[in-house]
XYZ file of N, CA and C in Angstrom:
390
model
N -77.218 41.432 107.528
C -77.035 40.041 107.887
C -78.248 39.199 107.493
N -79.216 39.842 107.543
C -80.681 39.387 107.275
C -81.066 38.878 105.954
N -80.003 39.263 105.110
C -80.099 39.587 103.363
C -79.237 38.481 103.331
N -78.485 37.961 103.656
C -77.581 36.647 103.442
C -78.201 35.276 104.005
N -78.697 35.734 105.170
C -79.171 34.475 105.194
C -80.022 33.534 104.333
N -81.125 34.323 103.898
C -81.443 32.961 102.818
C -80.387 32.600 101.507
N -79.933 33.475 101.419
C -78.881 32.878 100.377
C -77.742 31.552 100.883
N -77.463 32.119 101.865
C -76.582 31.075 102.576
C -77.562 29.576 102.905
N -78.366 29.775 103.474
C -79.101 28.205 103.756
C -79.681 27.262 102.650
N -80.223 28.866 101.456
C -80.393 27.726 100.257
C -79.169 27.241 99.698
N -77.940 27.769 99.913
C -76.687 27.088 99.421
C -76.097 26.218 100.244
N -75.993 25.890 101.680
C -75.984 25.154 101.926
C -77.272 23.891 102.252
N -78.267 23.723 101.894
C -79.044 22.949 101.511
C -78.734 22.130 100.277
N -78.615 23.129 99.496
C -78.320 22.188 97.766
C -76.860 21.721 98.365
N -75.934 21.848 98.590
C -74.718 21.208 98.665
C -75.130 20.094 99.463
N -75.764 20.225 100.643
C -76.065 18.745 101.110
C -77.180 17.784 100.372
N -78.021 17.885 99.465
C -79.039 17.514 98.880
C -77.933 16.448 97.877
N -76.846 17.628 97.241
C -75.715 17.324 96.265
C -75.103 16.269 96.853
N -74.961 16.316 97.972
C -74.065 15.286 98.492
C -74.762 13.913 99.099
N -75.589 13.747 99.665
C -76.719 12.506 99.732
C -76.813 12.546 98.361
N -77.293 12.611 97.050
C -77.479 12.181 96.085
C -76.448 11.931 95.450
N -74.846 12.232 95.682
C -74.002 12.008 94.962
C -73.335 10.620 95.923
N -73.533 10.554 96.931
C -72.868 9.041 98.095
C -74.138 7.898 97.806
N -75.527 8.520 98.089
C -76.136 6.985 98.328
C -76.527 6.823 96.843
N -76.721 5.619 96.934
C -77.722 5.403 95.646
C -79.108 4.958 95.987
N -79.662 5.668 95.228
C -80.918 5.462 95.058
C -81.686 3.997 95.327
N -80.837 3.422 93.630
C -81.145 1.707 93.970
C -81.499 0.589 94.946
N -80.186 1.040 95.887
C -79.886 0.415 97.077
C -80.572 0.834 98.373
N -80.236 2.196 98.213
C -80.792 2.489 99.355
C -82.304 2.285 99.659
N -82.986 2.098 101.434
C -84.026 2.162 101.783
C -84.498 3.158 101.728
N -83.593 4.339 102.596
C -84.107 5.321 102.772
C -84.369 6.438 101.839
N -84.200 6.358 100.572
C -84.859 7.159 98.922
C -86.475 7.037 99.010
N -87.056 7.653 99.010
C -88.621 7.929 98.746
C -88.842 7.114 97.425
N -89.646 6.412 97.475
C -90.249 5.424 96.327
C -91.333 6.204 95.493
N -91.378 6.116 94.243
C -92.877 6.624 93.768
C -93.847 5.993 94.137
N -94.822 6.776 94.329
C -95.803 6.272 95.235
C -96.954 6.021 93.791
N -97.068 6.812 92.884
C -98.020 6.814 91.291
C -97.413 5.793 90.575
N -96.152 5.227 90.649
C -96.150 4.183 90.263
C -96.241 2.886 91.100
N -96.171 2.793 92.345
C -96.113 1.807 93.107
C -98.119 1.710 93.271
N -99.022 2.141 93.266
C -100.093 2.252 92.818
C -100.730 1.847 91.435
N -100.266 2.207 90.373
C -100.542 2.331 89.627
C -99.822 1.236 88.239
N -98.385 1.056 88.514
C -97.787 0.278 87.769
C -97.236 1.234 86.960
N -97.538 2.526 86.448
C -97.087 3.460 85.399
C -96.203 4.200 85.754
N -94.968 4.523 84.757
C -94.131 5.529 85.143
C -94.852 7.281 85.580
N -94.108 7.873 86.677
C -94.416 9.318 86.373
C -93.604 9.778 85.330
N -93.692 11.308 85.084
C -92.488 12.106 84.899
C -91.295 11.621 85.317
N -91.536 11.992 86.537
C -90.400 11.911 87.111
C -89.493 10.724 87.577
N -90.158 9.705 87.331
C -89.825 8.401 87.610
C -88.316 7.792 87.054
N -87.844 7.338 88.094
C -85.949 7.490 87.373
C -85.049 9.233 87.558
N -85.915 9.550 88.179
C -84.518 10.856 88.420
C -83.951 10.909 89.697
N -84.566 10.134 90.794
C -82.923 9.979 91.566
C -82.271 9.480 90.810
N -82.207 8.266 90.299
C -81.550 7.240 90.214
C -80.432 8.284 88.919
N -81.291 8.754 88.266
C -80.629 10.087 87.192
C -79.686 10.921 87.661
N -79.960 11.304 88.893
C -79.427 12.489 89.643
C -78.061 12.287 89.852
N -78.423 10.569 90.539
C -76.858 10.042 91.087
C -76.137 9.749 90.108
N -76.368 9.199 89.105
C -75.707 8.926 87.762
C -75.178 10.223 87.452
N -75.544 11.049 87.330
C -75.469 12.815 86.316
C -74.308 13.235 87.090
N -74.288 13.314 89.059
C -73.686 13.462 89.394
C -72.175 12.589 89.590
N -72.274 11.613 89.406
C -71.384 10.792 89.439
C -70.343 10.221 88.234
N -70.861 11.479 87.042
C -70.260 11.228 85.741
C -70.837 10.382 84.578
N -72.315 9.548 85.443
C -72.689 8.983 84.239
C -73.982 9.559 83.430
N -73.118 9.957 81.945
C -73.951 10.885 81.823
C -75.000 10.364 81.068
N -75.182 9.349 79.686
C -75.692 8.290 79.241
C -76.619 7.759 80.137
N -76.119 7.330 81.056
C -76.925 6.197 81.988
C -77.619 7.493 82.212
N -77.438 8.555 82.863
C -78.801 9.518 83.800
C -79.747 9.736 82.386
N -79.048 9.882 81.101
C -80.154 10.597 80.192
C -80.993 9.429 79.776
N -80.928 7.996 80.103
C -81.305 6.788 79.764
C -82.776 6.533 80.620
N -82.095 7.019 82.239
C -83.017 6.836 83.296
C -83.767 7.622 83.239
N -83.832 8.939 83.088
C -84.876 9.954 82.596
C -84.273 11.058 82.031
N -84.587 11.394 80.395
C -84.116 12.634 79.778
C -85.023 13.705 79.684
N -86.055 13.602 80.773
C -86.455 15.028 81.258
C -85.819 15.747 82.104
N -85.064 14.939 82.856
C -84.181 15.848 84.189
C -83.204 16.804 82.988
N -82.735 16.364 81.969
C -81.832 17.387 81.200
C -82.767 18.606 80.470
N -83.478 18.669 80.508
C -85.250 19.782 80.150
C -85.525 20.569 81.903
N -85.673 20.062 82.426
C -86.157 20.274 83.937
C -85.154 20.804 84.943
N -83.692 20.457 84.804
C -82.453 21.468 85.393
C -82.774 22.593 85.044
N -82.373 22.992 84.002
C -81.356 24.240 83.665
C -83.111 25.178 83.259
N -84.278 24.833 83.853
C -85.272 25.318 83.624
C -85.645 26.099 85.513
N -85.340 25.034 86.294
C -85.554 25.363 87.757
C -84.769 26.561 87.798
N -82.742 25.835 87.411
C -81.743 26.791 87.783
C -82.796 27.997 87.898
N -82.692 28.060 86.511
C -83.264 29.659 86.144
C -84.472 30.346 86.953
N -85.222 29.602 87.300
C -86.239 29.930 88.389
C -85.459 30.553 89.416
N -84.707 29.444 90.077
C -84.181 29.800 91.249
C -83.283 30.948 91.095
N -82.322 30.779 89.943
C -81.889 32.508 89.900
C -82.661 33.494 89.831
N -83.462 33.486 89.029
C -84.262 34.802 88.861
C -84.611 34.896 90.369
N -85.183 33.714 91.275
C -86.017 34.199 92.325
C -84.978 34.789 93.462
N -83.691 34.443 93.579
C -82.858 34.719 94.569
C -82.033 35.697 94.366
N -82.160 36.535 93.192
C -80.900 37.692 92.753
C -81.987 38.624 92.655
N -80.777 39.794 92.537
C -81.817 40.814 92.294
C -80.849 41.617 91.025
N -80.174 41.134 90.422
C -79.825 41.721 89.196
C -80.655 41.771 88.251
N -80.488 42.586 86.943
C -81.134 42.935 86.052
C -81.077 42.096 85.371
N -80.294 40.938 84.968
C -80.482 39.513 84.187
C -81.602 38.797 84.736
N -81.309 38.616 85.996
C -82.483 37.743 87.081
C -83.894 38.441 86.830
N -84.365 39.655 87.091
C -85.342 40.322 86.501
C -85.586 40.144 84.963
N -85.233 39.708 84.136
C -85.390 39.565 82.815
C -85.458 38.006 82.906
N -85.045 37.252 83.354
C -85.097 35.874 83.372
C -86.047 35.246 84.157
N -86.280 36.093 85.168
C -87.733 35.448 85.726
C -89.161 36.372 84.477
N -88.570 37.051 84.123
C -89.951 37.290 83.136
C -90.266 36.280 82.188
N -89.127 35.887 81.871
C -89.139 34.893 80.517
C -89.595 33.872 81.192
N -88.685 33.313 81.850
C -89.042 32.075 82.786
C -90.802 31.840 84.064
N -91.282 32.623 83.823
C -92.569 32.426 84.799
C -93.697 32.987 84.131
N -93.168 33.859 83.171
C -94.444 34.378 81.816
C -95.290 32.600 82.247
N -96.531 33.137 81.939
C -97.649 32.429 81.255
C -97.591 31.084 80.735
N -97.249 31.747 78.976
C -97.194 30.778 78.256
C -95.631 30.287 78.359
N -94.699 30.683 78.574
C -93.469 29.739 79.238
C -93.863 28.243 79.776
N -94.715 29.058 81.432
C -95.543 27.696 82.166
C -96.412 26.761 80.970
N -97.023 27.422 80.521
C -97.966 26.542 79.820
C -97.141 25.554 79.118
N -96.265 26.104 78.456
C -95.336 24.877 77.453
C -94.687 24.230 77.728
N -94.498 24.378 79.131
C -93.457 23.235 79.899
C -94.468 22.403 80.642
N -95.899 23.057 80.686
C -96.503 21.898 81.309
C -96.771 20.981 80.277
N -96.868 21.460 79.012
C -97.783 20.555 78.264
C -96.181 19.203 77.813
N -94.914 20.079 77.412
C -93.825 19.152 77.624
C -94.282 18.405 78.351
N -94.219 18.616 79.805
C -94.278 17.435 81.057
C -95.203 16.403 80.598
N -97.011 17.294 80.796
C -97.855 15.672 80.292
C -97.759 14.669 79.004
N -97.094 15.778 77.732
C -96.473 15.032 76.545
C -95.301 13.683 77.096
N -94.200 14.459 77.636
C -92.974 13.061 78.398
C -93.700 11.809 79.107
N -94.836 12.219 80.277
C -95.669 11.439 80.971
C -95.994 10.277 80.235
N -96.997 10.492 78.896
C -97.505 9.440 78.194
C -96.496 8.936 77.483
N -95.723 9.840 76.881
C -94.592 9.015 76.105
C -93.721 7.816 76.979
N -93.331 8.104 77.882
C -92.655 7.634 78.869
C -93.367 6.347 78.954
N -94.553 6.342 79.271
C -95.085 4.606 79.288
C -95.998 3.910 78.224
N -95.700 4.277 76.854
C -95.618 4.046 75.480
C -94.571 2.700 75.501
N -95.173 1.661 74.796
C -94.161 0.376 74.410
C -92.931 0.761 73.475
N -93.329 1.930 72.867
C -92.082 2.645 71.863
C -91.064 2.710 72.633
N -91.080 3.736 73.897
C -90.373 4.461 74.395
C -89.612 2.777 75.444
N -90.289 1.460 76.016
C -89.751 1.014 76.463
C -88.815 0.235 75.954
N -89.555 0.186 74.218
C -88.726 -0.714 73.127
C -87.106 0.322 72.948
N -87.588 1.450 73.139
C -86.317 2.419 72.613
C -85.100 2.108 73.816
N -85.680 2.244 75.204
C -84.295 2.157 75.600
C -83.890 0.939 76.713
N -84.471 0.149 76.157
C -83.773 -1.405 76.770
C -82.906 -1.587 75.676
């Protein structure tokens, strides 16, 4: 029984996470956490635009989320895989957290990240998608 439970709470967690991000919007709502590095600073993060992404992605818009930030489409299917590898114990999951948490894996997704960072508040990148 002991062995299910975390499986069960992290699945029901993401389904409710899924579901506040798929009802409120971001936009509107108060209660969404604001960036705080840009409300400081004036500059986008990374991450800046991925609620607003999230709810879009989930809500079918798929354009609009890759508009608001097209790192969240780099940064999914990179966690997934984290989180599988970390929660299974199959022999894929063991091979996928090797790949996925190796070293230089991390290293190249960090340097992605601070590469997106600067690009992201580049006049290019604001000329590109207004």
């Amino acid at each position: 029984m002991r062995q299910l439970a975390k499986p069960v709470m992290f699945t029901v967690t993401g389904f409710l996470f899924i579901g506040v991000y798929l009802y409120i919007d971001p936009t509107t709502s108060h209660l969404m956490p604001k960036c705080l590095f840009r409300m400081l600073t004036g500059y986008d993060c990374p991450s800046c635009g991925g609620q607003r992404a999230l709810h879009a992605l989930l809500n079918g818009e798929f354009y609009n989320a890759f508009i608001l930030n097209p790192f969240l489409f780099l940064v999914a299917p990179y966690l997934l895989a984290i989180l599988y590898s970390t929660f299974s114990k199959s022999r894929v999951a063991t091979a996928t957290k090797r790949i996925f948490c190796h070293h230089i894996t991390v290293c190249i997704y960090l340097f992605i990240y601070v590469l997106w960072w600067v690009v992201r508040n580049t006049e290019w990148w604001h000329n590109l998608v207004r």
